[in-house]
CSV table of C-alpha atoms and ligand atoms in Angstrom, one decimal:
chain,number,residue,atom,x,y,z
Q,1,VAL,CA,7.9,-23.2,3.5
Q,2,THR,CA,7.5,-26.4,2.8
Q,3,ILE,CA,10.3,-29.3,2.1
Q,4,ALA,CA,9.6,-32.3,0.5
Q,5,ARG,CA,13.2,-34.7,0.3
Q,6,PRO,CA,12.2,-37.4,-2.2
Q,7,ARG,CA,14.1,-40.1,-2.5
Q,8,THR,CA,13.1,-41.7,-5.5
Q,9,LEU,CA,12.5,-40.0,-9.3
Q,10,GLU,CA,8.5,-41.0,-8.7
Q,11,GLU,CA,8.0,-39.3,-5.4
Q,12,ALA,CA,10.0,-36.3,-6.5
Q,13,LEU,CA,7.6,-35.8,-9.8
Q,14,ARG,CA,4.5,-37.1,-7.2
Q,15,ALA,CA,5.6,-34.0,-5.3
Q,16,LEU,CA,6.4,-31.6,-8.3
Q,17,GLY,CA,2.9,-32.1,-9.9
Q,18,GLN,CA,1.3,-31.4,-6.6
Q,19,PHE,CA,3.0,-27.8,-5.6
Q,20,ASP,CA,4.1,-25.2,-7.7
Q,21,ALA,CA,7.5,-25.9,-6.2
Q,22,THR,CA,11.0,-24.9,-6.5
Q,23,ILE,CA,13.8,-27.8,-7.5
Q,24,VAL,CA,16.7,-27.5,-4.9
Q,25,ALA,CA,19.8,-29.5,-5.4
Q,26,GLY,CA,22.8,-27.9,-4.1
Q,27,GLY,CA,21.2,-24.5,-3.1
Q,28,THR,CA,24.3,-22.7,-4.3
Q,29,ASP,CA,22.5,-20.4,-6.3
Q,30,VAL,CA,18.6,-21.0,-5.2
Q,31,MET,CA,20.3,-19.4,-2.2
Q,32,VAL,CA,22.0,-16.8,-3.1
Q,33,GLU,CA,19.1,-15.3,-4.9
Q,34,VAL,CA,16.9,-16.1,-1.9
Q,35,ASN,CA,19.4,-13.9,0.6
Q,36,ARG,CA,19.0,-11.2,-2.2
Q,37,GLY,CA,15.7,-10.5,-2.1
Q,38,HIS,CA,15.3,-11.8,-5.4
Q,39,ARG,CA,13.8,-15.0,-4.9
Q,40,VAL,CA,10.7,-15.6,-1.8
Q,41,LEU,CA,10.4,-19.4,-1.4
Q,42,SER,CA,7.1,-21.3,-0.5
Q,43,ASP,CA,7.4,-24.7,-1.4
Q,44,VAL,CA,10.2,-26.8,-2.3
Q,45,VAL,CA,11.5,-30.4,-3.4
Q,46,ALA,CA,15.0,-31.0,-2.4
Q,47,VAL,CA,16.6,-33.6,-5.2
Q,48,ARG,CA,19.7,-34.0,-3.6
Q,49,ARG,CA,18.8,-37.6,-2.7
Q,50,ILE,CA,17.2,-38.9,-5.2
Q,51,ALA,CA,19.0,-42.0,-6.4
Q,52,GLU,CA,18.4,-41.8,-10.0
Q,53,LEU,CA,19.6,-38.6,-10.1
Q,54,ARG,CA,23.1,-39.1,-8.4
Q,55,ARG,CA,24.6,-42.4,-10.9
Q,56,LEU,CA,27.5,-42.4,-12.7
Q,57,ARG,CA,27.6,-44.8,-15.7
Q,58,ILE,CA,30.7,-44.5,-17.8
Q,59,ASP,CA,31.0,-47.7,-20.2
Q,60,SER,CA,33.1,-48.0,-23.9
Q,61,ARG,CA,30.5,-45.5,-25.7
Q,62,GLU,CA,29.4,-42.9,-23.2
Q,63,VAL,CA,29.5,-41.2,-20.4
Q,64,ARG,CA,26.4,-40.7,-18.1
Q,65,VAL,CA,26.1,-38.1,-14.9
Q,66,GLY,CA,23.5,-37.9,-13.0
Q,67,ALA,CA,22.3,-34.0,-12.1
Q,68,ALA,CA,22.6,-34.1,-8.2
Q,69,ILE,CA,26.2,-35.4,-7.9
Q,70,PRO,CA,28.1,-33.0,-6.6
Q,71,TYR,CA,30.8,-31.6,-8.4
Q,72,ALA,CA,33.0,-33.0,-5.2
Q,73,GLU,CA,31.9,-36.3,-6.1
Q,74,LEU,CA,32.3,-36.2,-9.5
Q,75,ILE,CA,35.7,-35.2,-9.8
Q,76,GLY,CA,36.8,-37.2,-6.5
Q,77,PRO,CA,38.1,-40.5,-5.5
Q,78,GLY,CA,35.6,-43.0,-7.5
Q,79,GLY,CA,33.9,-40.3,-9.6
Q,80,MET,CA,35.1,-39.5,-13.5
Q,81,SER,CA,37.9,-39.6,-14.7
Q,82,SER,CA,39.5,-36.2,-16.6
Q,83,ALA,CA,40.0,-38.9,-19.2
Q,84,ALA,CA,36.2,-39.3,-19.8
Q,85,ALA,CA,35.8,-35.6,-20.6
Q,86,PRO,CA,38.7,-33.3,-20.2
Q,87,VAL,CA,36.7,-30.3,-21.1
Q,88,LEU,CA,33.9,-31.1,-17.8
Q,89,TYR,CA,36.6,-32.4,-15.4
Q,90,GLU,CA,38.4,-29.1,-15.7
Q,91,ALA,CA,35.4,-26.7,-15.4
Q,92,ALA,CA,34.3,-28.9,-12.5
Q,93,LYS,CA,37.7,-28.4,-10.8
Q,94,SER,CA,37.3,-24.4,-11.4
Q,95,MET,CA,34.3,-24.0,-10.3
Q,96,GLY,CA,34.0,-21.8,-7.2
Q,97,SER,CA,35.7,-22.9,-3.3
Q,98,THR,CA,35.8,-26.1,-2.2
Q,99,GLN,CA,32.4,-25.9,-0.5
Q,100,ILE,CA,31.0,-24.6,-3.6
Q,101,ARG,CA,32.1,-28.0,-5.4
Q,102,ALA,CA,30.9,-30.2,-2.0
Q,103,MET,CA,27.3,-28.6,-3.2
Q,104,GLY,CA,26.7,-27.3,-6.6
Q,105,THR,CA,25.7,-30.0,-9.3
Q,106,ILE,CA,25.4,-29.9,-12.8
Q,107,GLY,CA,21.4,-29.9,-12.9
Q,108,GLY,CA,21.7,-26.8,-11.1
Q,109,ASN,CA,23.9,-25.4,-14.0
Q,110,ILE,CA,22.0,-26.2,-16.8
Q,111,GLY,CA,18.9,-24.8,-14.1
Q,112,THR,CA,20.6,-21.8,-14.1
Q,113,GLY,CA,21.5,-21.2,-17.1
Q,114,SER,CA,23.8,-18.6,-16.7
Q,115,SER,CA,26.1,-17.0,-19.6
Q,116,VAL,CA,29.4,-18.2,-17.3
Q,117,GLY,CA,27.5,-21.2,-16.3
Q,118,ASP,CA,30.8,-22.9,-16.1
Q,119,ALA,CA,29.8,-26.8,-16.6
Q,120,LEU,CA,27.0,-25.6,-18.8
Q,121,CYS,CA,29.7,-24.5,-20.9
Q,122,ALA,CA,31.4,-27.7,-21.5
Q,123,LEU,CA,28.2,-29.5,-22.0
Q,124,LEU,CA,27.1,-27.6,-24.5
Q,125,ALA,CA,31.0,-28.4,-25.9
Q,126,LEU,CA,30.3,-31.6,-25.6
Q,127,ASP,CA,27.0,-31.5,-27.6
Q,128,ALA,CA,25.6,-33.1,-24.6
Q,129,ARG,CA,22.0,-34.7,-24.1
Q,130,ALA,CA,20.2,-35.2,-21.0
Q,131,THR,CA,17.2,-37.3,-19.5
Q,132,VAL,CA,13.8,-35.0,-18.7
Q,133,ALA,CA,11.3,-36.5,-16.3
Q,134,GLY,CA,7.5,-35.6,-15.7
Q,135,VAL,CA,4.7,-36.8,-14.2
Q,136,GLY,CA,3.9,-39.7,-16.9
Q,137,LEU,CA,6.7,-38.7,-19.2
Q,138,ILE,CA,10.7,-39.3,-19.8
Q,139,ARG,CA,12.2,-37.5,-22.8
Q,140,ASP,CA,15.5,-36.9,-24.6
Q,141,ALA,CA,16.6,-33.3,-24.9
Q,142,SER,CA,19.7,-31.8,-25.7
Q,143,VAL,CA,21.4,-29.7,-23.0
Q,144,ALA,CA,21.5,-26.5,-25.9
Q,145,GLY,CA,17.4,-26.9,-26.1
Q,146,ILE,CA,17.0,-26.9,-22.6
Q,147,MET,CA,18.8,-23.8,-22.2
Q,148,ARG,CA,16.9,-22.2,-25.0
Q,149,GLU,CA,13.4,-23.3,-24.1
Q,150,GLY,CA,13.5,-24.3,-20.5
Q,151,LEU,CA,11.9,-27.1,-18.7
Q,152,ALA,CA,7.7,-27.7,-18.4
Q,153,ALA,CA,6.2,-27.2,-15.3
Q,154,GLY,CA,6.9,-30.1,-13.3
Q,155,GLU,CA,10.0,-31.4,-15.0
Q,156,LEU,CA,13.3,-32.2,-13.9
Q,157,ILE,CA,16.8,-33.2,-15.3
Q,158,VAL,CA,17.3,-36.6,-14.3
Q,159,ASP,CA,21.3,-36.7,-15.9
Q,160,VAL,CA,23.3,-35.7,-18.6
Q,161,TYR,CA,25.2,-38.0,-21.4
Q,162,TRP,CA,27.1,-37.9,-24.3
Q,163,PRO,CA,29.4,-40.5,-26.2
Q,164,LEU,CA,33.1,-40.7,-25.5
Q,165,ALA,CA,35.1,-38.7,-27.8
Q,166,ARG,CA,38.7,-39.5,-29.1
Q,167,GLY,CA,40.2,-35.9,-29.3
Q,168,PRO,CA,41.4,-33.1,-27.5
Q,169,GLN,CA,39.0,-30.8,-24.9
Q,170,ARG,CA,40.0,-27.9,-23.0
Q,171,PHE,CA,38.2,-25.8,-20.6
Q,172,LEU,CA,40.0,-22.3,-19.8
Q,173,LYS,CA,38.4,-19.0,-18.0
Q,174,VAL,CA,39.5,-15.8,-16.6
Q,175,CYS,CA,38.0,-14.5,-13.6
Q,176,ARG,CA,39.0,-11.4,-10.6
Q,177,ARG,CA,40.2,-13.7,-8.4
Q,178,ALA,CA,42.0,-17.1,-8.4
Q,179,ALA,CA,39.5,-18.8,-6.1
Q,180,VAL,CA,35.8,-18.8,-5.4
Q,181,SER,CA,35.1,-16.8,-8.5
Q,182,ARG,CA,32.9,-17.1,-11.4
Q,183,SER,CA,34.2,-16.6,-14.9
Q,184,VAL,CA,34.3,-13.3,-16.7
Q,185,VAL,CA,34.9,-15.3,-19.8
Q,186,SER,CA,35.5,-18.8,-20.6
Q,187,ALA,CA,36.2,-21.1,-23.8
Q,188,SER,CA,35.5,-24.8,-23.7
Q,189,VAL,CA,36.8,-26.5,-26.7
Q,190,VAL,CA,35.9,-30.2,-28.1
Q,191,VAL,CA,38.6,-31.6,-30.7
Q,192,ASP,CA,36.7,-33.9,-32.6
Q,193,PRO,CA,39.3,-35.2,-35.4
Q,194,ASP,CA,36.5,-37.4,-37.2
Q,195,ARG,CA,33.5,-35.0,-37.2
Q,196,SER,CA,34.0,-31.0,-36.1
Q,197,VAL,CA,35.5,-28.6,-33.9
Q,198,ARG,CA,33.2,-26.9,-31.4
Q,199,ILE,CA,33.9,-23.7,-29.4
Q,200,VAL,CA,31.7,-22.6,-26.5
Q,201,LEU,CA,32.4,-19.3,-25.1
Q,202,GLY,CA,30.9,-18.1,-21.8
Q,203,GLY,CA,30.8,-14.3,-20.7
Q,204,CYS,CA,30.5,-13.2,-24.2
Q,205,ALA,CA,26.3,-12.6,-24.7
Q,206,ARG,CA,23.5,-13.2,-22.8
Q,207,GLU,CA,23.8,-16.6,-22.8
Q,208,PRO,CA,26.6,-19.2,-23.8
Q,209,ILE,CA,27.5,-19.1,-27.4
Q,210,ARG,CA,29.2,-21.5,-30.0
Q,211,ALA,CA,32.0,-19.1,-32.2
Q,212,GLU,CA,30.4,-20.9,-35.1
Q,213,GLY,CA,32.4,-19.7,-37.8
Q,214,ALA,CA,35.7,-20.0,-35.6
Q,215,GLU,CA,34.6,-24.0,-35.5
Q,216,ILE,CA,34.7,-24.1,-39.1
Q,217,LEU,CA,38.0,-22.4,-39.8
Q,218,ALA,CA,39.3,-24.5,-37.3
Q,219,TYR,CA,38.1,-28.0,-38.8
Q,220,GLU,CA,39.5,-27.0,-41.7
Q,221,LEU,CA,43.1,-25.9,-40.3
Q,222,MET,CA,43.3,-28.5,-38.3
Q,223,THR,CA,46.3,-31.0,-39.3
Q,224,GLY,CA,46.0,-34.7,-37.7
Q,225,TRP,CA,45.0,-33.3,-34.3
Q,226,HIS,CA,47.2,-30.2,-34.2
Q,227,PHE,CA,46.9,-26.3,-34.7
Q,228,PRO,CA,49.8,-25.0,-36.8
Q,229,PRO,CA,50.5,-21.1,-35.0
Q,230,ASP,CA,49.4,-19.4,-38.0
Q,231,ALA,CA,46.4,-21.7,-38.1
Q,232,VAL,CA,45.9,-20.6,-33.7
Q,233,ALA,CA,46.4,-17.2,-34.7
Q,234,ALA,CA,43.6,-17.0,-37.9
Q,235,ILE,CA,41.0,-19.0,-35.5
Q,236,ALA,CA,41.5,-16.7,-32.6
Q,237,ASP,CA,40.9,-13.0,-35.1
Q,238,ALA,CA,38.1,-15.5,-36.3
Q,239,VAL,CA,36.8,-15.7,-32.4
Q,240,ARG,CA,37.1,-11.9,-32.0
Q,241,ASN,CA,35.4,-10.8,-35.3
Q,242,GLU,CA,32.6,-13.1,-34.5
Q,243,ILE,CA,31.6,-11.7,-30.8
Q,244,ASP,CA,29.6,-8.7,-29.7
Q,245,PRO,CA,30.7,-9.2,-25.5
Q,246,PRO,CA,28.5,-6.8,-23.0
Q,247,THR,CA,30.5,-4.6,-21.0
Q,248,ASP,CA,29.2,-5.0,-17.5
Q,249,VAL,CA,30.8,-4.5,-13.8
Q,250,ALA,CA,33.2,-7.4,-14.6
Q,251,ALA,CA,35.0,-6.3,-17.7
Q,252,SER,CA,34.1,-4.5,-20.9
Q,253,SER,CA,33.2,-5.4,-24.0
Q,254,ASP,CA,36.9,-4.9,-25.6
Q,255,TYR,CA,38.8,-6.9,-22.9
Q,256,ARG,CA,35.8,-10.1,-22.9
Q,257,ARG,CA,36.8,-9.8,-26.8
Q,258,HIS,CA,40.5,-10.3,-26.5
Q,259,ALA,CA,40.4,-12.7,-23.9
Q,260,ALA,CA,38.3,-14.8,-26.1
Q,261,GLY,CA,40.8,-14.9,-28.7
Q,262,VAL,CA,43.8,-15.7,-26.2
Q,263,LEU,CA,41.4,-18.6,-24.4
Q,264,VAL,CA,40.7,-20.3,-27.7
Q,265,ALA,CA,44.4,-19.8,-29.2
Q,266,ARG,CA,45.7,-21.1,-25.3
Q,267,ALA,CA,43.3,-24.3,-25.7
Q,268,LEU,CA,44.0,-24.7,-29.8
Q,269,SER,CA,48.0,-24.8,-28.8
Q,270,ALA,CA,48.6,-27.1,-26.2
Q,271,PRO,CA,45.8,-30.0,-26.6
Q,272,GLU,CA,47.7,-32.8,-26.3
Q,273,SER,CA,47.9,-33.2,-22.7
Q,274,HIS,CA,44.3,-33.5,-22.4
Q,275,ARG,CA,43.1,-35.5,-24.7
Q,276,ALA,CA,40.0,-37.6,-24.1
Q,277,ALA,CA,40.0,-41.2,-23.8
Q,278,ALA,CA,37.8,-43.1,-26.2
Y,1,LIG,C1,30.6,-18.6,-4.0
Y,1,LIG,C2,30.2,-18.7,-5.0
Y,1,LIG,C3,30.8,-19.3,-6.4
Y,1,LIG,C4,30.5,-19.6,-7.5
Y,1,LIG,N1,31.7,-20.1,-8.9
Y,1,LIG,C5,31.0,-20.9,-9.9
Y,1,LIG,C6,31.8,-21.2,-10.6
Y,1,LIG,O1,33.1,-20.8,-10.6
Y,1,LIG,N2,31.2,-21.2,-11.7
Y,1,LIG,C7,29.6,-21.6,-12.2
Y,1,LIG,O2,29.4,-21.8,-13.1
Y,1,LIG,N3,29.0,-21.6,-11.0
Y,1,LIG,C8,29.4,-21.1,-9.6
Y,1,LIG,N4,28.6,-20.8,-8.8
Y,1,LIG,C9,27.3,-21.1,-9.1
Y,1,LIG,C10,27.1,-21.9,-8.1
Y,1,LIG,O3,27.7,-22.8,-7.7
Y,1,LIG,C11,26.4,-23.1,-10.0
Y,1,LIG,O4,25.6,-22.3,-10.8
Y,1,LIG,C12,26.4,-24.8,-9.3
Y,1,LIG,O5,25.9,-25.5,-10.6
Y,1,LIG,C13,24.8,-24.7,-9.4
Y,1,LIG,O6,23.9,-25.8,-8.4
Y,1,LIG,P1,23.4,-25.8,-7.4
Y,1,LIG,O7,23.2,-27.6,-7.2
Y,1,LIG,O8,23.7,-25.6,-6.5
Y,1,LIG,O9,22.2,-25.9,-7.7
Y,1,LIG,P2,20.7,-24.9,-7.3
Y,1,LIG,O10,21.4,-23.4,-6.5
Y,1,LIG,O11,20.0,-26.0,-6.3
Y,1,LIG,O12,19.4,-24.8,-8.6
Y,1,LIG,C14,19.9,-23.7,-9.7
Y,1,LIG,C15,18.6,-23.7,-10.1
Y,1,LIG,O13,18.8,-25.2,-10.8
Y,1,LIG,C16,17.7,-25.8,-11.2
Y,1,LIG,N5,17.6,-26.9,-10.6
Y,1,LIG,C17,18.5,-27.8,-9.6
Y,1,LIG,N6,18.6,-28.9,-10.1
Y,1,LIG,C18,17.6,-29.6,-11.0
Y,1,LIG,C19,17.4,-30.2,-11.9
Y,1,LIG,N7,17.7,-32.1,-11.6
Y,1,LIG,N8,16.3,-30.2,-12.7
Y,1,LIG,C20,16.1,-28.8,-13.1
Y,1,LIG,N9,16.2,-27.8,-12.6
Y,1,LIG,C21,17.3,-28.0,-11.6
Y,1,LIG,C22,16.7,-24.9,-9.4
Y,1,LIG,O14,15.7,-25.1,-9.4
Y,1,LIG,C23,17.2,-23.8,-9.9
Y,1,LIG,O15,16.1,-22.8,-10.2
Y,1,LIG,C24,28.8,-20.2,-7.9
Y,1,LIG,C25,27.8,-20.0,-7.0
Y,1,LIG,C26,28.5,-19.3,-5.4
Y,1,LIG,C27,27.8,-19.2,-4.5
C-alpha cells in the first residue's frame, strides 16, 4: 500500500490524479471495511492534513465547515457553536464514541453515504452544499446531489456550507446502545419560518430520505414557530404513512415506522431550546 499525505489541496489532487487511490480521512469507515475483507487498499491519499479541508468559517450569513475537521474539533472549544446549526451539532455529538469523534469527519460521512449517516442526514436537512475539487476544476454541488450521483474519479469534497437560518432545529435518533452505536432510525428537522420545514429520516430507506408530505403539512400547520399538539400528531401520522422502511437485523419495518413518527413528534414538540442563531 502506498500512502500519500499531502498538506495542500493541489498536492492531494495531483496524487489522486496519478493513482486510482482511495481517499482516507479519519478511516473509521474505510478501516472497518478493510478489516472485514470488504475492501482492499492499494494506494491511499490521506486528507487529514490538508489545510483547505480543515478550515471552519462562520460569518453573519453562512457557516462553512472543512470536510476533514474531526467531529470532536468541530463541536469542541474553538469550534462551531450549537447555535450555528443545532441539527448538525446534535448529530455530531451523538456520533460513535469519543475515539470515533476524534477521527471521523463530515467528508467521510458523506463519502460513505449510509442511510444512517448522522451528519449526512443533518446536512440534508440544512439543504447544505459542498465545494468539490478535481484536477483543474472546482465545482459547487448540493450534498443531496453528491449522495445521489457520487463524485467523479479524482474528486474530493473540500468543505460543506449552508446559510445561517433563524428557526428551530433538532436531531434525534434511536440506537441499540446508548454509546458507540449507529442510528437505527434518526430524524433531522430544520424549521425555517420564512421558507420551509425540512424533515430528513435516517434508517427508513436505502439512503436518507425526506418526508416531503409531512414537510408540507408541517409548514401549513406551523403557528409562529410552534406546532400545536394536534398538528404534531397529524405530522407524525403523515411521516408514518409516507415511508416504507426496511426490516433488517437492527429493527423491523414496523418499529422503524413507529420510531420515525415518535422522533419527528418529539422534534416538533420542544423546538424552542434548539433555535439557530441567525
Ligand atoms: C464504532 C463506530 C461507531 C460509529 N458510529 C457512528 C454514528 O453514530 N453515526 C454515524 O453517522 N456514523 C458512525 N460511524 C461511522 C463513521 O465513523 C462515520 O461515517 C464518519 O463520519 C466517517 O468519517 P471518516 O473521516 O472516518 O471517513 P473515512 O473512513 O476516512 O472515509 C469514508 C468514505 O468517505 C470517503 N471520503 C473521506 N473523506 C472524503 C472527502 N473529503 N471527499 C470525498 N470522499 C471522502 C472515503 O474515500 C471513504 O469512501 C461509526 C463507526 C464506528 C467504527
